[in-house]
Coordinates of C-alpha atoms in Angstrom, one line a residue:
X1 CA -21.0 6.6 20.3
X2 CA -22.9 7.0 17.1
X3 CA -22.5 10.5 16.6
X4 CA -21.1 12.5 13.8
X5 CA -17.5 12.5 14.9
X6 CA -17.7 8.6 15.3
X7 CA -18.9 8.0 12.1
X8 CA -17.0 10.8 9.9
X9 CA -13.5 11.1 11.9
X10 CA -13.5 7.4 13.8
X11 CA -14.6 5.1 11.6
X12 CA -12.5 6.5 8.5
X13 CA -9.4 7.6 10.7
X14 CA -9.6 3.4 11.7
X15 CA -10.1 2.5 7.9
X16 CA -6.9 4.6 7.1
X17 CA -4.7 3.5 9.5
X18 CA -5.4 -0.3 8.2
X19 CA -5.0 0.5 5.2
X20 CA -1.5 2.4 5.9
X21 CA -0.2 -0.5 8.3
X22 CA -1.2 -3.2 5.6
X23 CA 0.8 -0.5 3.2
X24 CA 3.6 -0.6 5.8
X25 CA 3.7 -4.0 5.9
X26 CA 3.9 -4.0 2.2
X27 CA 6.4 -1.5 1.7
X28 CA 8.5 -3.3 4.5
X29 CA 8.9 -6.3 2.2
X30 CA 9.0 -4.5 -1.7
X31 CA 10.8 -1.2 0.0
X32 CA 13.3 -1.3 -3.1
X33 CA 10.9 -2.5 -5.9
X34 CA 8.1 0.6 -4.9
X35 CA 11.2 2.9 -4.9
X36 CA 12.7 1.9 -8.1
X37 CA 9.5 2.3 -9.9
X38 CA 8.1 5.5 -8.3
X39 CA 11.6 7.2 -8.7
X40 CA 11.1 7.0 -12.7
X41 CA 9.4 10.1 -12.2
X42 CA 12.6 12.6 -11.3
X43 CA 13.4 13.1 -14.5
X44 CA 10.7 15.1 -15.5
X45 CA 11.5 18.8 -14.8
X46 CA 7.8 19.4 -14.0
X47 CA 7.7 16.5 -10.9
X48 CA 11.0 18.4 -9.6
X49 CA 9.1 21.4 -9.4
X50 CA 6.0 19.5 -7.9
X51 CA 8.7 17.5 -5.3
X52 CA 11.2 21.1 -4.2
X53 CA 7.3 22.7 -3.2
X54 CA 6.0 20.1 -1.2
X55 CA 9.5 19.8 0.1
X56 CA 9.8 24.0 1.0
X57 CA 6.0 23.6 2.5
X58 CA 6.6 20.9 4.5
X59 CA 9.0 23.0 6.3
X60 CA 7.1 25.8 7.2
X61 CA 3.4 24.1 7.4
X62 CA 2.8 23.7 10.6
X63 CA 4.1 26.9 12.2
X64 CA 1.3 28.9 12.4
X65 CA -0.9 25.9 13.9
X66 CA 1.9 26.1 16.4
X67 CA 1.2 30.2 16.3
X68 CA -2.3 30.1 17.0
X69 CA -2.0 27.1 20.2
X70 CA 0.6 29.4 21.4
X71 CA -1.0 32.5 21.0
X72 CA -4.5 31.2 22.6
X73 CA -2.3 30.2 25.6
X74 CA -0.9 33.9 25.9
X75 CA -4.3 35.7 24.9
X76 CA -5.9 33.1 28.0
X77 CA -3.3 33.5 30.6
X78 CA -3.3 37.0 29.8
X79 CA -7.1 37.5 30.2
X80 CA -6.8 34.8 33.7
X81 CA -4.9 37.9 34.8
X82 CA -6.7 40.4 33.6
X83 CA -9.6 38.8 35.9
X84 CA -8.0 37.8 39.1
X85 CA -6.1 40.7 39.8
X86 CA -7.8 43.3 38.1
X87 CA -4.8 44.7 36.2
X88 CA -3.5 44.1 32.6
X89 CA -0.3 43.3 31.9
X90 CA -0.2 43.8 28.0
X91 CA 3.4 43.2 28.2
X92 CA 2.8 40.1 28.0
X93 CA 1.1 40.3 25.1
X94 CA 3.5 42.5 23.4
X95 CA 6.6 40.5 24.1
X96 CA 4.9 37.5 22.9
X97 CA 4.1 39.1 19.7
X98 CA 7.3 40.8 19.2
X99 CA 9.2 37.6 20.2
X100 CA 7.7 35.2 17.4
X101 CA 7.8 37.9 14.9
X102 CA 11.4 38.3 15.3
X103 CA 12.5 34.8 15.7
X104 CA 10.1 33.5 12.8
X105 CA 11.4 36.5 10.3
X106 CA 15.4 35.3 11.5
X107 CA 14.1 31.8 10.9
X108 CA 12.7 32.8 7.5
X109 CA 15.8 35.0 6.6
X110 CA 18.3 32.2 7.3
X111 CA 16.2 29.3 5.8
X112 CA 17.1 31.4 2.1
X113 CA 20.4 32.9 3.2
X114 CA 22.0 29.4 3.6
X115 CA 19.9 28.4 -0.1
X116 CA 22.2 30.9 -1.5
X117 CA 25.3 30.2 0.1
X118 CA 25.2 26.3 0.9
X119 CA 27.2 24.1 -1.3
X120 CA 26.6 20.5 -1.1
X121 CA 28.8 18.8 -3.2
X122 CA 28.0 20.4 -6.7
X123 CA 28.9 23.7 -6.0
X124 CA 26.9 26.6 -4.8
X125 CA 24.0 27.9 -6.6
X126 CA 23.3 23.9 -7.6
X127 CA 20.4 22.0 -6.3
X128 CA 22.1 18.5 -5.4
X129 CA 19.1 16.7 -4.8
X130 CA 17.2 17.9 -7.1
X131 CA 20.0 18.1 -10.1
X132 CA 18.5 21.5 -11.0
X133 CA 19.8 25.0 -10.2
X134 CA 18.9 26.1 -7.3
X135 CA 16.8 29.7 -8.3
X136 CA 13.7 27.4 -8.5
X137 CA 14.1 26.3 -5.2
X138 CA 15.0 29.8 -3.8
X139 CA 12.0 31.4 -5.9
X140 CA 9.6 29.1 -4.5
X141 CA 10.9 29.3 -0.8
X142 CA 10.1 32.7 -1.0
X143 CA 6.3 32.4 -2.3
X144 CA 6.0 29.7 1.0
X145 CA 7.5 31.9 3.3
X146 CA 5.2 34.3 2.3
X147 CA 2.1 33.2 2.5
X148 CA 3.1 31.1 5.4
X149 CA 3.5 34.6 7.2
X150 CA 0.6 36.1 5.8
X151 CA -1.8 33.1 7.7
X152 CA 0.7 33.7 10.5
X153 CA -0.2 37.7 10.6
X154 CA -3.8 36.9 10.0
X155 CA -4.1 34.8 12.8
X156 CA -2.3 36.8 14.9
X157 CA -4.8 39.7 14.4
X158 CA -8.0 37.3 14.9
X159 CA -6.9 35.7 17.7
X160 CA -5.9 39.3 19.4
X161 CA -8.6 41.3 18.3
X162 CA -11.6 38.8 17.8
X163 CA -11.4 35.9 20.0
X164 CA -9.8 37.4 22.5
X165 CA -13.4 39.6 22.9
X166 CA -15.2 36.2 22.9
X167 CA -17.3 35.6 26.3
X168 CA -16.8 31.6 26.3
X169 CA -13.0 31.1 26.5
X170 CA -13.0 29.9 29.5
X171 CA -15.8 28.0 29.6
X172 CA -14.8 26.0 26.0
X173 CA -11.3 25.5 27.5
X174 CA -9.3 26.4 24.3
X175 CA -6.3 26.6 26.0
X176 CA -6.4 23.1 27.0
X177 CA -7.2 22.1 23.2
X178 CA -3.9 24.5 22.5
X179 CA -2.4 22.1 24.9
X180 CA -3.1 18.8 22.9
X181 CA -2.3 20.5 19.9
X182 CA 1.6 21.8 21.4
X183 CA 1.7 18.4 23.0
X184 CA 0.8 16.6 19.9
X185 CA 3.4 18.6 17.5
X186 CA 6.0 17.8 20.5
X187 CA 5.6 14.1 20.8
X188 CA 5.5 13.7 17.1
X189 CA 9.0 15.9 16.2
X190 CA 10.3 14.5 19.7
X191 CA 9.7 11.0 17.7
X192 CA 11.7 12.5 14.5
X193 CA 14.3 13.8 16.9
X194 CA 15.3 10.9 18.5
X195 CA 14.8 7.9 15.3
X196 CA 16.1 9.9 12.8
X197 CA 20.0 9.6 14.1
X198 CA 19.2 6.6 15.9
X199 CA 18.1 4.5 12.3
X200 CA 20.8 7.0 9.9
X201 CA 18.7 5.3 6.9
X202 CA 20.2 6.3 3.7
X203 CA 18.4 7.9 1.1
X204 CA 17.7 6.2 -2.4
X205 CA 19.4 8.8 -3.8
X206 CA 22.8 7.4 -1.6
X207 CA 22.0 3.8 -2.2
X208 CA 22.5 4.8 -6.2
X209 CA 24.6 8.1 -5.9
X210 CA 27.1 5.9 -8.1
X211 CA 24.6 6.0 -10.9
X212 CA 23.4 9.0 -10.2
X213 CA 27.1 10.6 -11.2
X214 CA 27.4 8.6 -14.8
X215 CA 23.6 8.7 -15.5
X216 CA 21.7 11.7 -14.4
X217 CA 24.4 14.3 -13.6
X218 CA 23.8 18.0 -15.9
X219 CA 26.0 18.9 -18.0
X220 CA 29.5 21.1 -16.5
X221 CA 28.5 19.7 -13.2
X222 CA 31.2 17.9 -11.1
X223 CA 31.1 16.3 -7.6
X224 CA 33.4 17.9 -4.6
X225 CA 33.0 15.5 -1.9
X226 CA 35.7 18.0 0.8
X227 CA 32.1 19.2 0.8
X228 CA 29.4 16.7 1.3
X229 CA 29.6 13.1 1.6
X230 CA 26.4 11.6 -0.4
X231 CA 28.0 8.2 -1.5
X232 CA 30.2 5.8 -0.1
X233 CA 33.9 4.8 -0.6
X234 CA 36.8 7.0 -0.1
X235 CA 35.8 9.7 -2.4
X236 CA 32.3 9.4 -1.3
X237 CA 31.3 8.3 -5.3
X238 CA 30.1 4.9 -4.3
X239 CA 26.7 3.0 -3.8
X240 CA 25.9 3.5 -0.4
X241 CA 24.5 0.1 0.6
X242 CA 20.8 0.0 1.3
X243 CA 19.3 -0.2 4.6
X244 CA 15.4 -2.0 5.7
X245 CA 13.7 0.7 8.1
X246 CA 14.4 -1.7 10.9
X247 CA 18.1 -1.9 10.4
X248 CA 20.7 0.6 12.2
X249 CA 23.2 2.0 10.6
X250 CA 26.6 1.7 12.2
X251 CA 25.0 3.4 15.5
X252 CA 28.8 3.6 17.3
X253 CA 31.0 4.6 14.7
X254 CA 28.4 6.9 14.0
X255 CA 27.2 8.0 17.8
X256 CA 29.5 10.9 18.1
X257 CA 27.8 13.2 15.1
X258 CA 24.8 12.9 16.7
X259 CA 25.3 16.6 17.3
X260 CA 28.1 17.6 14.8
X261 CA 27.5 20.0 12.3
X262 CA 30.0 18.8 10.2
X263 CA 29.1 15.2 10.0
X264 CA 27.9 15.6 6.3
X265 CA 32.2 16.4 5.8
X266 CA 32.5 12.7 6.8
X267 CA 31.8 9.3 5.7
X268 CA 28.8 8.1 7.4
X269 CA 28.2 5.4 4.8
X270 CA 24.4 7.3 4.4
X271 CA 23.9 7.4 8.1
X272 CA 23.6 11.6 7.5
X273 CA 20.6 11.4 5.0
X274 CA 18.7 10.6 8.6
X275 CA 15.8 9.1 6.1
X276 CA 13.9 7.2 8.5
X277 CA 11.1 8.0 9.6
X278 CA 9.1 10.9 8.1
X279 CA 9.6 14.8 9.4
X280 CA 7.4 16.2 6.4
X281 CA 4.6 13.8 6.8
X282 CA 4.5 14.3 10.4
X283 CA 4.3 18.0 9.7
X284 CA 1.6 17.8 7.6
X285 CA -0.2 15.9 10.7
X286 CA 1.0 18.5 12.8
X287 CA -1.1 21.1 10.9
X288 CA -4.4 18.9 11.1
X289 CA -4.1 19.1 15.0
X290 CA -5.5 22.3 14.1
X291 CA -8.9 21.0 14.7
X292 CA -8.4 20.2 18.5
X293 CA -9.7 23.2 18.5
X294 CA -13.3 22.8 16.5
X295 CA -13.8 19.4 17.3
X296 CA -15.0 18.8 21.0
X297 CA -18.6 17.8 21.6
X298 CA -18.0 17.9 25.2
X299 CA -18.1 21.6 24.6
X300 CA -20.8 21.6 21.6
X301 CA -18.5 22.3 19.3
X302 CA -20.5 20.2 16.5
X303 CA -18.4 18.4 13.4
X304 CA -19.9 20.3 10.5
X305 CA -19.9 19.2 6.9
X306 CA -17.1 22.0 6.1
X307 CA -14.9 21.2 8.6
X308 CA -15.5 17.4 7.2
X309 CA -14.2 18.9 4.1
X310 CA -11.5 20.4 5.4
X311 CA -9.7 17.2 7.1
X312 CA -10.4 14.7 4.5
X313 CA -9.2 17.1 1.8
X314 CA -5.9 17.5 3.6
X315 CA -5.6 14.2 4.4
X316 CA -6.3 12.8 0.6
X317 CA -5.0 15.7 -1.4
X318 CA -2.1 17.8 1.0
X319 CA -0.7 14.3 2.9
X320 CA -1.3 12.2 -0.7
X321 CA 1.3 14.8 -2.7
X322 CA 3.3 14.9 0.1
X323 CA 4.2 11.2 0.7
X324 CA 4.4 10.8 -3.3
X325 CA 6.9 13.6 -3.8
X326 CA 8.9 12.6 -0.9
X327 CA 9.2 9.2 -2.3
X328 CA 9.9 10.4 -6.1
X329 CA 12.8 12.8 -5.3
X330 CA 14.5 9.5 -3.6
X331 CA 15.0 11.1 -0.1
X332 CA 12.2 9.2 1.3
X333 CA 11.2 5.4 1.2
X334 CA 7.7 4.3 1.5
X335 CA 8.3 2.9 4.8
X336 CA 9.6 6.3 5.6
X337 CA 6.3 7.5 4.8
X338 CA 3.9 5.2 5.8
X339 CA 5.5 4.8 9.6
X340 CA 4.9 8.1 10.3
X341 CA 1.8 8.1 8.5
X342 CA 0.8 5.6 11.7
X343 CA 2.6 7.0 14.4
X344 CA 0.5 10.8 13.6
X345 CA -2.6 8.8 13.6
X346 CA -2.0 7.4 16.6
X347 CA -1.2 10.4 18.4
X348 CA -4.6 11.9 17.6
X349 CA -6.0 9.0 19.5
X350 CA -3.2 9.4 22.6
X351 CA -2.6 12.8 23.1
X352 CA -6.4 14.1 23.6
X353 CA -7.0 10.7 26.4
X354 CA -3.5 12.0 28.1
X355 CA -5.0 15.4 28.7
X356 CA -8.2 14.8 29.0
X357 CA -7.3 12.1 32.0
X358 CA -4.6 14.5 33.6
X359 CA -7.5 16.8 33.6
X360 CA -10.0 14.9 35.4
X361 CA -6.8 13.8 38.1
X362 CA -6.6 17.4 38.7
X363 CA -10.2 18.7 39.3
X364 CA -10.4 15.4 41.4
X365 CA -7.8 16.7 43.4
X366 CA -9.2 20.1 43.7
X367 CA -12.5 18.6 44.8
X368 CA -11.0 17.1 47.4
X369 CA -8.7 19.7 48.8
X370 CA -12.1 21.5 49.3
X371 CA -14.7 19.5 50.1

């Protein structure tokens, strides 16, 4: 298999993943040490800027990849219709459209809403993670948002006016690419989903919230835990006591709010910081599954030197700032990080032999039905 994908995407993809389970192993042993040194870094009101961005983008980063697999699958079924019954139902279409727009500007609208009226501990207006007020983190939520829906838009009118008109859709099989992709982005959250409650890994931030009040508190800013529980004890001022990745945090006392919305009103003893493992990291994979759809050489869809470019930039620049700031602003251990790290590697190896291997069990079955 010495072809370009093999030796530009396989053999490097392998040499990463080592090099992030030897880091795993690493961090599983010095999880405290790598924390307490990166974490020297919060202080600086420049790094909190640098840590609420990549924090803001890692929420919104992968929804128009999800856009654009959806939207294929809609502008393909829609054109399989147009086809085999000779009419077109641009209804479809239109309800499609209308129905992301809607739900992603509510999505978008509440995201900020709740910035300006949430109140975790230090009252509102007040950053609690980030000890900053929380304007910056508005201000930039808004530029994200933004742009996020300008590529959104953008890809909406490509995608409906340009390669809906192309001649090879069916034959290059996008929609099964848009497949892997949707599947890919709902094995890894499904993942986040389910280990996140399951592990309740407190943050850093928890582990030293005690500290945090005497040592890095602004000035006229007090702590109100009737509102959110970040420590421990019975004013929610202590140390919360630190967890490995591996251990589980009090999973029956802490069972039933696995679907409160007031669990952060009680004392979970850091079980609510959910910190393990990674939902921003796996985001920023979920965005590179973007390329299911330009790499294929089944279909002669050749790796080219810009689209070489374009993955190993994300991977060392976008993925690099975003496991560093996680880890900086103490919501994240480098476990946190590097496990998910693994797992979205892993899925870019799983997901595309799944479908590719239901795919061949279905033609085989089709053959067979009529031959």
């Amino acid at each position: 298999m010495k072809t370009k994908e093999f030796k530009f995407i396989f053999i490097p993809g392998t040499v990463f993943f080592v090099l992030s389970f030897i880091s795993f192993i690493l961090g599983s042993i010095y999880d405290f040490e790598i924390e307490e040194f990166l974490s020297k870094g919060f202080h600086f009101f420049s790094i909190k800027i640098w840590i609420i961005f990549f924090d803001v983008f890692g929420n919104f980063q992968f929804f128009p990849v999800l856009f654009i697999f959806l939207a294929i699958l809609i502008e393909t079924f829609f054109l399989f219709i147009k086809i085999k019954r000779k009419k077109e139902y641009y209804l479809i279409l239109f309800l499609f459209y209308f129905l992301f727009l809607i739900l992603w500007s509510y999505f978008c609208f509440t995201f900020v809403n709740n910035l300006y009226k949430k109140d975790e501990g230090f009252g509102i207006n007040n950053d609690a993670l980030l000890l900053l007020p929380m304007k910056y983190r508005i201000n930039i939520s808004i530029i994200v948002i933004f742009f996020t829906t300008l590529i959104i838009l953008l890809s909406a009118y490509y995608i409906r006016f340009k390669f809906s008109k192309r001649k090879d859709i069916f034959i290059q099989e996008y929609w099964i690419d848009s497949i892997k992709g949707i599947l890919f982005i709902f094995l890894c959250y499904f993942m986040i989903l389910i280990f996140k409650p399951l592990f309740g890994r407190p943050y850093y931030y928890s582990v030293i919230f005690n500290d945090i009040l005497n040592s890095y508190l602004p000035e006229n800013w007090n702590y109100d835990s009737s509102k959110y529980f970040w420590g421990a004890g019975i004013d929610g001022t202590e140390n919360v006591q630190y967890k490995n990745w591996w251990e589980i945090n009090d999973f029956w006392k802490n069972l039933k709010y696995w679907f409160s919305s007031t669990a952060h009103l009680n004392q979970t003893n850091g079980w609510i910081n959910q910190d393990f493992p990674s939902g921003h990291t796996i985001s920023s994979f979920c965005v590179i599954s973007i390329m299911f759809l330009f790499i294929n050489n089944k279909k002669n869809r050749k790796l080219t030197n810009k689209k070489i470019s374009i993955i190993w930039i994300w991977f060392s620049l976008i993925l690099f700032n975003m496991k560093f700031s996680l880890v900086i602003a103490m919501t994240h251990w480098w476990t946190d990080v590097e496990f998910s790290t693994l797992f979205g590697l892993l899925m870019f190896f799983i997901v595309p032999k799944i479908i590719d291997y239901k795919q061949k069990r279905y033609f085989i079955k089709v053959n067979k039905k009529y031959n």
